C-alpha atoms as a PDB file:
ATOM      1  CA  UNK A   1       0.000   0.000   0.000  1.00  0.00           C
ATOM      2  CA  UNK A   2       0.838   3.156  -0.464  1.00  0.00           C
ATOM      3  CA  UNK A   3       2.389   5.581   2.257  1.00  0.00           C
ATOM      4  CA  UNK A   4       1.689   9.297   1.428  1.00  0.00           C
ATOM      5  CA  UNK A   5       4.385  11.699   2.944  1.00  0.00           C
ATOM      6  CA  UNK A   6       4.002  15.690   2.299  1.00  0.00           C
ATOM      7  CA  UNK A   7       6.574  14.819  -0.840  1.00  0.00           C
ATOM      8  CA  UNK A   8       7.404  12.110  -2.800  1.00  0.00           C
ATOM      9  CA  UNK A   9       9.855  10.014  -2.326  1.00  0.00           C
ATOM     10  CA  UNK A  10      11.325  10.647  -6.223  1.00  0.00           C
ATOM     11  CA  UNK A  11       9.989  13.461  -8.261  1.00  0.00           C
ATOM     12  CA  UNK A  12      11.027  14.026 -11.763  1.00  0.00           C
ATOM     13  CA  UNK A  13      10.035  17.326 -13.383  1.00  0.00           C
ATOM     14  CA  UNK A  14      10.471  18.117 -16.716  1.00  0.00           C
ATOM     15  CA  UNK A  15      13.448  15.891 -18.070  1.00  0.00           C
ATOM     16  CA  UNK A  16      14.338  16.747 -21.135  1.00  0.00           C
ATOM     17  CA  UNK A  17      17.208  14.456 -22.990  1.00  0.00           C
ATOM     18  CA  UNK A  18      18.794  14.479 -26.888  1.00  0.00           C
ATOM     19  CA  UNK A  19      21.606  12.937 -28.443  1.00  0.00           C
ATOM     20  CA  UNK A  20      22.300  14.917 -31.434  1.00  0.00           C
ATOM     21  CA  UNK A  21      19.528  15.725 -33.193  1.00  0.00           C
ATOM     22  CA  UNK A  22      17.685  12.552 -31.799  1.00  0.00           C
ATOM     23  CA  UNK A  23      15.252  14.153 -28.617  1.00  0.00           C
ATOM     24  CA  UNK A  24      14.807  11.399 -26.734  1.00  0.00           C
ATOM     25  CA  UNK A  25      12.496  12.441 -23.585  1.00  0.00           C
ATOM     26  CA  UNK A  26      10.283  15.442 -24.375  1.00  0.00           C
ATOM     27  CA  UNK A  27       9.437  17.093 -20.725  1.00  0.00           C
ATOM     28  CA  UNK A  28       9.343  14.111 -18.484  1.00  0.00           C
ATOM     29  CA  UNK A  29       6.902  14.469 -14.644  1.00  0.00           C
ATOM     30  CA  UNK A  30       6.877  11.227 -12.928  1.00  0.00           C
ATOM     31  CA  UNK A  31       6.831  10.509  -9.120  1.00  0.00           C
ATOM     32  CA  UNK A  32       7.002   8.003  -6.430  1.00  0.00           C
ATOM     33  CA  UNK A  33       6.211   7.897  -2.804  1.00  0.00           C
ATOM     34  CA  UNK A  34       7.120   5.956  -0.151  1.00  0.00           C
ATOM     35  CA  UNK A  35       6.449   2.216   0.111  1.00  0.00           C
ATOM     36  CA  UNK A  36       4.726   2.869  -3.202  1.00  0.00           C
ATOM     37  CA  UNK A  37       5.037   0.410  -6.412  1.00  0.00           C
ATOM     38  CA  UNK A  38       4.858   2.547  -9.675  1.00  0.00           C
ATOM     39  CA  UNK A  39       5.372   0.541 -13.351  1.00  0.00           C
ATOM     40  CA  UNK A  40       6.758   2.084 -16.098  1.00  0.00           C
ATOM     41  CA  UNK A  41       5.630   0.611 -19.227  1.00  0.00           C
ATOM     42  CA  UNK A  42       6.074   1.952 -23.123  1.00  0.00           C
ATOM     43  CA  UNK A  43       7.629   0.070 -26.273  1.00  0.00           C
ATOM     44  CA  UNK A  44      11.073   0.107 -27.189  1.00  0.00           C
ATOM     45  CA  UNK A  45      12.278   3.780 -27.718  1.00  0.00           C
ATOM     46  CA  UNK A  46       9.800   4.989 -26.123  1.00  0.00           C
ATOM     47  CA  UNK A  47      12.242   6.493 -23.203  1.00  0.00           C
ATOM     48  CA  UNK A  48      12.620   4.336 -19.902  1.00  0.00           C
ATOM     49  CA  UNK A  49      15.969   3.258 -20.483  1.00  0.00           C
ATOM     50  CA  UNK A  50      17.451   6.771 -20.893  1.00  0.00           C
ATOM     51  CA  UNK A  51      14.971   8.004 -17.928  1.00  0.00           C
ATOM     52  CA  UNK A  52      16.285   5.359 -15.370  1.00  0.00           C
ATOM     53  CA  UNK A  53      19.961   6.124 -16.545  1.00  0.00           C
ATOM     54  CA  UNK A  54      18.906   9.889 -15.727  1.00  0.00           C
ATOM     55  CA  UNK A  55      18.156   9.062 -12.506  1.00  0.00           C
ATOM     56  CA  UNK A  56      20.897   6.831 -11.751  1.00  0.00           C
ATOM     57  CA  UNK A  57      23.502   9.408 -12.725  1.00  0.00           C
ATOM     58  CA  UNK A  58      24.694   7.446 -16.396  1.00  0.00           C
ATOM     59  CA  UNK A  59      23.377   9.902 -17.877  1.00  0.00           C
ATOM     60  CA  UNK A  60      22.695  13.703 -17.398  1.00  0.00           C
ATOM     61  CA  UNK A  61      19.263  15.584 -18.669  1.00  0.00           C
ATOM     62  CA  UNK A  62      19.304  18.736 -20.513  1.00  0.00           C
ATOM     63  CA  UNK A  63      16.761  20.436 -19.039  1.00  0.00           C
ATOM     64  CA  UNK A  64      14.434  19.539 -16.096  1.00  0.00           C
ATOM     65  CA  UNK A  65      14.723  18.682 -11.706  1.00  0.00           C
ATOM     66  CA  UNK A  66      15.073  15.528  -9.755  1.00  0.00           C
ATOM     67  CA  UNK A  67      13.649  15.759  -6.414  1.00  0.00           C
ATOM     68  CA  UNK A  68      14.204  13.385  -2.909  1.00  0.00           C
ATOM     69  CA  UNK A  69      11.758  14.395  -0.319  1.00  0.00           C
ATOM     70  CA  UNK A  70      11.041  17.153  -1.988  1.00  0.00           C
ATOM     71  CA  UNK A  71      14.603  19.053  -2.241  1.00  0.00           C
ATOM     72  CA  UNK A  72      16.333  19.395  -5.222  1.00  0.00           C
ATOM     73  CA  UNK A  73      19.386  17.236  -5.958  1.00  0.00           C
ATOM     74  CA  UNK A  74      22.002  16.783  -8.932  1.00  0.00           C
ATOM     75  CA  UNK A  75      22.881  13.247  -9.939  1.00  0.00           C
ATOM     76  CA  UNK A  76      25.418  13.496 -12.541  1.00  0.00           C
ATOM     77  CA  UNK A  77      27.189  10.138 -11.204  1.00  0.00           C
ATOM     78  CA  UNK A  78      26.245   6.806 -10.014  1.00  0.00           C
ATOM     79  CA  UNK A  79      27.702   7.567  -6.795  1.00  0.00           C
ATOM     80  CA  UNK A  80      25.698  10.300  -6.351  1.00  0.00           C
ATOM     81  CA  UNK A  81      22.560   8.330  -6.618  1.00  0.00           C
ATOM     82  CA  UNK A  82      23.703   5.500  -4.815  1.00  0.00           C
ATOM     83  CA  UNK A  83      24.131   8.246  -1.747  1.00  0.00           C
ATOM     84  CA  UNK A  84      20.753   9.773  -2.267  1.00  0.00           C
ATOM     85  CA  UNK A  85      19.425   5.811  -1.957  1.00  0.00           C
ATOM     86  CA  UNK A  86      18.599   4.680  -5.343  1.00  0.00           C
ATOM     87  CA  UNK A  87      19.456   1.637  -6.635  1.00  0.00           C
ATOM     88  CA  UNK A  88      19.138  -0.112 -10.399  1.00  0.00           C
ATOM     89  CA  UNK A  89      18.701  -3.887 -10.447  1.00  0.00           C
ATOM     90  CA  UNK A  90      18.974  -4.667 -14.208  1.00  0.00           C
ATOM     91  CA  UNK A  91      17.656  -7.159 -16.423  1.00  0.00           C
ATOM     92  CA  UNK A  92      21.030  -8.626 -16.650  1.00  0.00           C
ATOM     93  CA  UNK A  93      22.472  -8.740 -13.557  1.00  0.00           C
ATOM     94  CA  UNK A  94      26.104  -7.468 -13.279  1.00  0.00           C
ATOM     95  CA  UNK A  95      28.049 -10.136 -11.077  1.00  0.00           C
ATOM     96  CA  UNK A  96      31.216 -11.311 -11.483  1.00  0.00           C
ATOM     97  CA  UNK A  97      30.741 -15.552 -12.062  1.00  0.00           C
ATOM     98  CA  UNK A  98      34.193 -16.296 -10.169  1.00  0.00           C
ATOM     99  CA  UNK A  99      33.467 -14.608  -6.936  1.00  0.00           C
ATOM    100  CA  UNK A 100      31.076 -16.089  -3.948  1.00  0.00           C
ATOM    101  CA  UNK A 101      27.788 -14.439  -3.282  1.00  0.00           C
ATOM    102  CA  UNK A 102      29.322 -13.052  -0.535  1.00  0.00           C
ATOM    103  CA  UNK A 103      32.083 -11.220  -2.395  1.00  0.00           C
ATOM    104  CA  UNK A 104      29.749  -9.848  -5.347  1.00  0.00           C
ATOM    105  CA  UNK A 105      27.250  -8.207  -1.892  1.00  0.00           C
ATOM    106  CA  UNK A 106      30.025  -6.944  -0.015  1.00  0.00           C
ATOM    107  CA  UNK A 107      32.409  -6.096  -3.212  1.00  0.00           C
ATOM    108  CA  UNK A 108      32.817  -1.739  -2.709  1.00  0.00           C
ATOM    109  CA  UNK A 109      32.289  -1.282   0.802  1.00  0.00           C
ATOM    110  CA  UNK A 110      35.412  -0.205   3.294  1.00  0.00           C
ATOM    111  CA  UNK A 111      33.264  -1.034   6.330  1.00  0.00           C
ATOM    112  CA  UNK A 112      34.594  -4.020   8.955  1.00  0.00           C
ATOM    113  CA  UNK A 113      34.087  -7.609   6.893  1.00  0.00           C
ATOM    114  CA  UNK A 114      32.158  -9.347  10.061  1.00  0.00           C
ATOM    115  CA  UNK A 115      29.881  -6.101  10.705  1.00  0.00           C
ATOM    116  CA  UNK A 116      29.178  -6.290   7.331  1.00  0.00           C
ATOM    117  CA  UNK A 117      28.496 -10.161   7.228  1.00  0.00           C
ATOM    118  CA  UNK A 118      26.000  -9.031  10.842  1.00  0.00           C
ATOM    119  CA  UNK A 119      23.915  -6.544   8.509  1.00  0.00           C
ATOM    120  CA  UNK A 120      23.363  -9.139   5.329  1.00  0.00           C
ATOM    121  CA  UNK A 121      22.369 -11.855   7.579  1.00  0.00           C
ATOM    122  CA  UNK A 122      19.532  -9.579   9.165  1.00  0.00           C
ATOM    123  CA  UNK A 123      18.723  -8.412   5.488  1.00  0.00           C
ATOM    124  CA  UNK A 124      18.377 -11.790   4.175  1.00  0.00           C
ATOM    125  CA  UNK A 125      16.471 -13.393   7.639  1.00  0.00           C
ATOM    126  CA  UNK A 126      13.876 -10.284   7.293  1.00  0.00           C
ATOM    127  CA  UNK A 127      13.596 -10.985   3.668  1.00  0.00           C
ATOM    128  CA  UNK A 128      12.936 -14.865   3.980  1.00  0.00           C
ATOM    129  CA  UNK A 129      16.159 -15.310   1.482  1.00  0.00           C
ATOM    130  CA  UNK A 130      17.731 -18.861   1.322  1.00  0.00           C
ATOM    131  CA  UNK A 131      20.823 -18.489  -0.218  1.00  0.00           C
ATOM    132  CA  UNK A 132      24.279 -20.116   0.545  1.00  0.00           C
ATOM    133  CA  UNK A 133      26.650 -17.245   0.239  1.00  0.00           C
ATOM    134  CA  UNK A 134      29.315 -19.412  -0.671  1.00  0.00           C
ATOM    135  CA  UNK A 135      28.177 -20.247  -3.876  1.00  0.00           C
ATOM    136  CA  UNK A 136      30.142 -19.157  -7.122  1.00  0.00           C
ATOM    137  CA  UNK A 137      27.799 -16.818  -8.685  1.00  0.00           C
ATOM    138  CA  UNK A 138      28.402 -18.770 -12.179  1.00  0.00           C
ATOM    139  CA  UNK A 139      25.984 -21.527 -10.320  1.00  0.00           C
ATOM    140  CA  UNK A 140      22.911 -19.126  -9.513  1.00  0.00           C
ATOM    141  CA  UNK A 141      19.797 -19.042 -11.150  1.00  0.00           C
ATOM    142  CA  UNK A 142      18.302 -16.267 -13.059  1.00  0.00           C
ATOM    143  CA  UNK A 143      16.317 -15.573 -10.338  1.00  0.00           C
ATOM    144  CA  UNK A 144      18.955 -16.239  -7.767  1.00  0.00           C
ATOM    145  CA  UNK A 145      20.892 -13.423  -9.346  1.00  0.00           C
ATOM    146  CA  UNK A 146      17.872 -11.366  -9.006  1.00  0.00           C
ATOM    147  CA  UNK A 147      18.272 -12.051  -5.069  1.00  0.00           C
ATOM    148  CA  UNK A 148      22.187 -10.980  -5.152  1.00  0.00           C
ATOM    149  CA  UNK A 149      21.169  -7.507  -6.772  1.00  0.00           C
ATOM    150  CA  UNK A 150      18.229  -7.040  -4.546  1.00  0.00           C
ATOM    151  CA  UNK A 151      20.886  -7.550  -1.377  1.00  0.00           C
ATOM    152  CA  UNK A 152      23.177  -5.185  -3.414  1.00  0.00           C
ATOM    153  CA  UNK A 153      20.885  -2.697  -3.012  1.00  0.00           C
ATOM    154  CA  UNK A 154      19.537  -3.427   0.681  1.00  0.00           C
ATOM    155  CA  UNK A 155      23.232  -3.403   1.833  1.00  0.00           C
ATOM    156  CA  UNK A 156      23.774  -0.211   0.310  1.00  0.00           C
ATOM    157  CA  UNK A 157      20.638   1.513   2.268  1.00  0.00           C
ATOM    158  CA  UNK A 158      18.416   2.066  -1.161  1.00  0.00           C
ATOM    159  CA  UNK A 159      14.941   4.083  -0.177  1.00  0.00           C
ATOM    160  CA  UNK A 160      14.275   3.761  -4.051  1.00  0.00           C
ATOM    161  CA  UNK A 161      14.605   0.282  -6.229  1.00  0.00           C
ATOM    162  CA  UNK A 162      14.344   0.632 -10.100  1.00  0.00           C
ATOM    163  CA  UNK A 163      13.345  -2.772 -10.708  1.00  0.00           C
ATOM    164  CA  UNK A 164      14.267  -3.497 -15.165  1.00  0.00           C
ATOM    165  CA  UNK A 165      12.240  -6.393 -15.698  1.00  0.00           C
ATOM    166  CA  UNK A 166      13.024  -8.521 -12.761  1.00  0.00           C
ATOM    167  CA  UNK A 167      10.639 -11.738 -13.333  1.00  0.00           C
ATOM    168  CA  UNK A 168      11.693 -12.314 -16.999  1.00  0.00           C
ATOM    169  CA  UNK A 169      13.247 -16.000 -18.165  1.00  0.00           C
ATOM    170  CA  UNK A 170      12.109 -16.912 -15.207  1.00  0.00           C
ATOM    171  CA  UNK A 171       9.618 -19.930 -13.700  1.00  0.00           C
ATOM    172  CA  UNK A 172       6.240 -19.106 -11.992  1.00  0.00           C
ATOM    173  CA  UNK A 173       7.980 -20.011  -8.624  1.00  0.00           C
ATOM    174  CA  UNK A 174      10.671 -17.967  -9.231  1.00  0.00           C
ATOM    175  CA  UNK A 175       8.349 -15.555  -9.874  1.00  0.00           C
ATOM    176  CA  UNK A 176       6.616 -15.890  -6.950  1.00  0.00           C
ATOM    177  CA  UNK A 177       9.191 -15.327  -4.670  1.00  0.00           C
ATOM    178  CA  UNK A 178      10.750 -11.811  -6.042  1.00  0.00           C
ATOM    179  CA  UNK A 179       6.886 -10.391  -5.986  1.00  0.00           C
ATOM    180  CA  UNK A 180       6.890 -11.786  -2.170  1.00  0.00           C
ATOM    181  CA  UNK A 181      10.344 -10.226  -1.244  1.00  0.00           C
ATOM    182  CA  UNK A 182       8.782  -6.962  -3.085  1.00  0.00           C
ATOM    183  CA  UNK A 183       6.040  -6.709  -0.781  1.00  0.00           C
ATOM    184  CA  UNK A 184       8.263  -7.189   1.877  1.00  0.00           C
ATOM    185  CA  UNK A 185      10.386  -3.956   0.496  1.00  0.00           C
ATOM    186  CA  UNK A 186       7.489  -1.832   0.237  1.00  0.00           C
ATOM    187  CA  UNK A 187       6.245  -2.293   3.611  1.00  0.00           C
ATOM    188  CA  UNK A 188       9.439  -1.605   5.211  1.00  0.00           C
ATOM    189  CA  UNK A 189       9.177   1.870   3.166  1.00  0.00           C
ATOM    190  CA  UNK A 190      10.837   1.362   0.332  1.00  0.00           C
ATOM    191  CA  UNK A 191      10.053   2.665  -2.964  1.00  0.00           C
ATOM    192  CA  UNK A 192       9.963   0.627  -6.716  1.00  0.00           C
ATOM    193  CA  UNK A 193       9.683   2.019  -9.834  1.00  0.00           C
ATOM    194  CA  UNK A 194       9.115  -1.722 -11.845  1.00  0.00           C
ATOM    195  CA  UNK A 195       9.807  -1.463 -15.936  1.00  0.00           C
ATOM    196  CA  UNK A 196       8.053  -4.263 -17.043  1.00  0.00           C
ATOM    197  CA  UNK A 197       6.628  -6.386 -19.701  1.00  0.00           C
ATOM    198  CA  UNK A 198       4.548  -9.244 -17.637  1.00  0.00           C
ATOM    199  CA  UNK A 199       1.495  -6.851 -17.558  1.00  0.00           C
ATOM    200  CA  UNK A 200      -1.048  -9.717 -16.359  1.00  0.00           C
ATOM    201  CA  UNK A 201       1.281 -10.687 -13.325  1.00  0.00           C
ATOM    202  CA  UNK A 202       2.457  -6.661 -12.460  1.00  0.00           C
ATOM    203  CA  UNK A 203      -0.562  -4.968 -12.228  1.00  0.00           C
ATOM    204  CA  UNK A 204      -1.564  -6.493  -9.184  1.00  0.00           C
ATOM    205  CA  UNK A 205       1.399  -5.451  -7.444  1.00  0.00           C
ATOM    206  CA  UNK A 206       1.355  -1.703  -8.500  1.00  0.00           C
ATOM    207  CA  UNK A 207       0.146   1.396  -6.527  1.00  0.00           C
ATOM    208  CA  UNK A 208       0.076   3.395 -10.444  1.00  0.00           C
ATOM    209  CA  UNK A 209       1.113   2.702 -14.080  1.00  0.00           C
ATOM    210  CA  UNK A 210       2.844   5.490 -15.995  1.00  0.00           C
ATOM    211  CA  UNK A 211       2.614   4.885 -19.719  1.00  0.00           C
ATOM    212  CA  UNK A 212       5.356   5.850 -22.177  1.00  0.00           C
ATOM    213  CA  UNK A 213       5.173   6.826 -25.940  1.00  0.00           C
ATOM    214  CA  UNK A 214       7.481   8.837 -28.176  1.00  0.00           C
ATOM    215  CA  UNK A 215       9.496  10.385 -25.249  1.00  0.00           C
ATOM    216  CA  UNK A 216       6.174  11.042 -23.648  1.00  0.00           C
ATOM    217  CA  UNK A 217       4.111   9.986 -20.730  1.00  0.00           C
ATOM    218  CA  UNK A 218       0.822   9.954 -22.451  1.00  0.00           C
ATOM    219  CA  UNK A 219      -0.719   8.217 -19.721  1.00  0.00           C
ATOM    220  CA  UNK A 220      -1.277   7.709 -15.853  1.00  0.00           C
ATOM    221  CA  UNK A 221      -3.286   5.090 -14.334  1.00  0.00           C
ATOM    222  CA  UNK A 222      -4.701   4.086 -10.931  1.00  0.00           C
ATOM    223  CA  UNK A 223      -6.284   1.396  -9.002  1.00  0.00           C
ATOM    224  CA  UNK A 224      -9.689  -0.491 -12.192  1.00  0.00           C
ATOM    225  CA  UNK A 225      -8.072   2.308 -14.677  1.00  0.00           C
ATOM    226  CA  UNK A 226      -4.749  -0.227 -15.077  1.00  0.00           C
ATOM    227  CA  UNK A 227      -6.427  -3.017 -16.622  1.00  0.00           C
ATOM    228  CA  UNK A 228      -4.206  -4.792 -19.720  1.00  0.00           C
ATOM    229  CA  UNK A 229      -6.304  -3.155 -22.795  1.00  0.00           C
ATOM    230  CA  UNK A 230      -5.688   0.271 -21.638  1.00  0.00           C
ATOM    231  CA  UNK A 231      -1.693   0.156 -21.343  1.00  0.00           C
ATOM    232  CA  UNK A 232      -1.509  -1.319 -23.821  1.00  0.00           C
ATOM    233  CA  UNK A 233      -3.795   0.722 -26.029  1.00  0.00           C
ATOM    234  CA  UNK A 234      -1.820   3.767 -24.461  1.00  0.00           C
ATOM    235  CA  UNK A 235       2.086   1.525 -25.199  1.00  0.00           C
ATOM    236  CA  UNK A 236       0.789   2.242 -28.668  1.00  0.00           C
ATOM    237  CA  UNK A 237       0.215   5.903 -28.859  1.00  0.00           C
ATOM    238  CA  UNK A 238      -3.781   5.584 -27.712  1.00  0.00           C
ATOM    239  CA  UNK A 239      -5.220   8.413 -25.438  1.00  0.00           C
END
């Protein structure tokens, strides 16, 4: 459910973005509040890559604010977003196949090894996860993966998950599971903005659905409005 604060977790206002001639995202406004699931859905080049990358700091916008809580913050780096508390989990997660589970979590942090070790094993008993940290990560799962990025990001304090389709190649109890842990996130407070293509399966777990077309959100919808005919009517340039 969603928790309403006096600002929104995330607020995007007006994010503009070209590359050349090419404009990519024509005067973007998108928010997200606290414990608050919000999808982002559009066809391909319609925008959410280059929007996420905004707000992650890959990329910088031409024109336009980002907003935490309300103030006003630059994110021209990774870093920077990491320390503001968001987070990307990709489709493809990044680890490296060589290293244990427990070195891909804890790889980048200067903190004590056995605090750190204290602080994943309350992540992971509060989250239900299963997962022998000894493992090479060349032996996990898709979805086990999936688990290792979402512990990336719960080690690292994120307030705001960007979720790039996180259920795809994988089985229904895979499946499952993530949307479980999800619900888990969101009522500890966290926020999700969820780019997805399983529209059947997400809408249940979203708060809103922001459409995307042409560099445009053409379309916002809440609660009986998000029904499968109308995003994708809207995916396709409908009003």
């Amino acid at each position: 459910m969603t928790t309403k604060q006096n600002a929104p977790r995330l607020q995007v206002k007006g994010i503009r973005k070209a590359f050349g001639q090419n404009v990519v995202l024509k005067g973007i406004d998108l928010s997200v509040d606290a414990g608050e699931v919000v999808a982002l859905i559009g066809g391909n080049g319609a925008g959410k890559s280059t929007l996420m990358k905004i707000i992650m700091g890959i990329y910088t916008c031409d024109e336009g604010d980002i907003l935490i809580d309300g103030k006003a913050v630059k994110l021209g780096k990774p870093a920077a977003s990491l320390a503001h508390g968001i987070y990307l989990v990709p489709q493809e997660p990044m680890l490296f196949p060589n290293m244990t589970v427990l070195e891909n979590i804890l790889m980048g942090f200067n903190e004590n090894e056995g605090e750190l070790k204290k602080r994943l094993n309350v992540c992971m008993k509060e989250l239900g996860f299963d997962l022998n940290l000894q493992r090479k990560a060349s032996t996990l799962s898709i979805a086990e993966q999936q688990l290792v990025e979402l512990l990336r990001g719960l080690m690292r304090n994120a307030q705001i998950l960007i979720l790039d389709e996180p259920t795809r190649g994988i089985d229904v109890g895979a499946k499952h599971e993530i949307y479980c842990i999800m619900e888990e996130m969101v009522q500890s407070g966290i926020s999700i903005i969820l780019i997805s293509s399983e529209l059947p399966e997400f809408i249940g777990m979203c708060d809103r659905c922001y459409t995307m077309y042409g560099g445009k959100i053409n379309g916002e919808l809440i609660g009986s409005e998000m029904t499968q005919e109308a995003i994708m009517m809207k995916c396709a340039g409908g009003m």
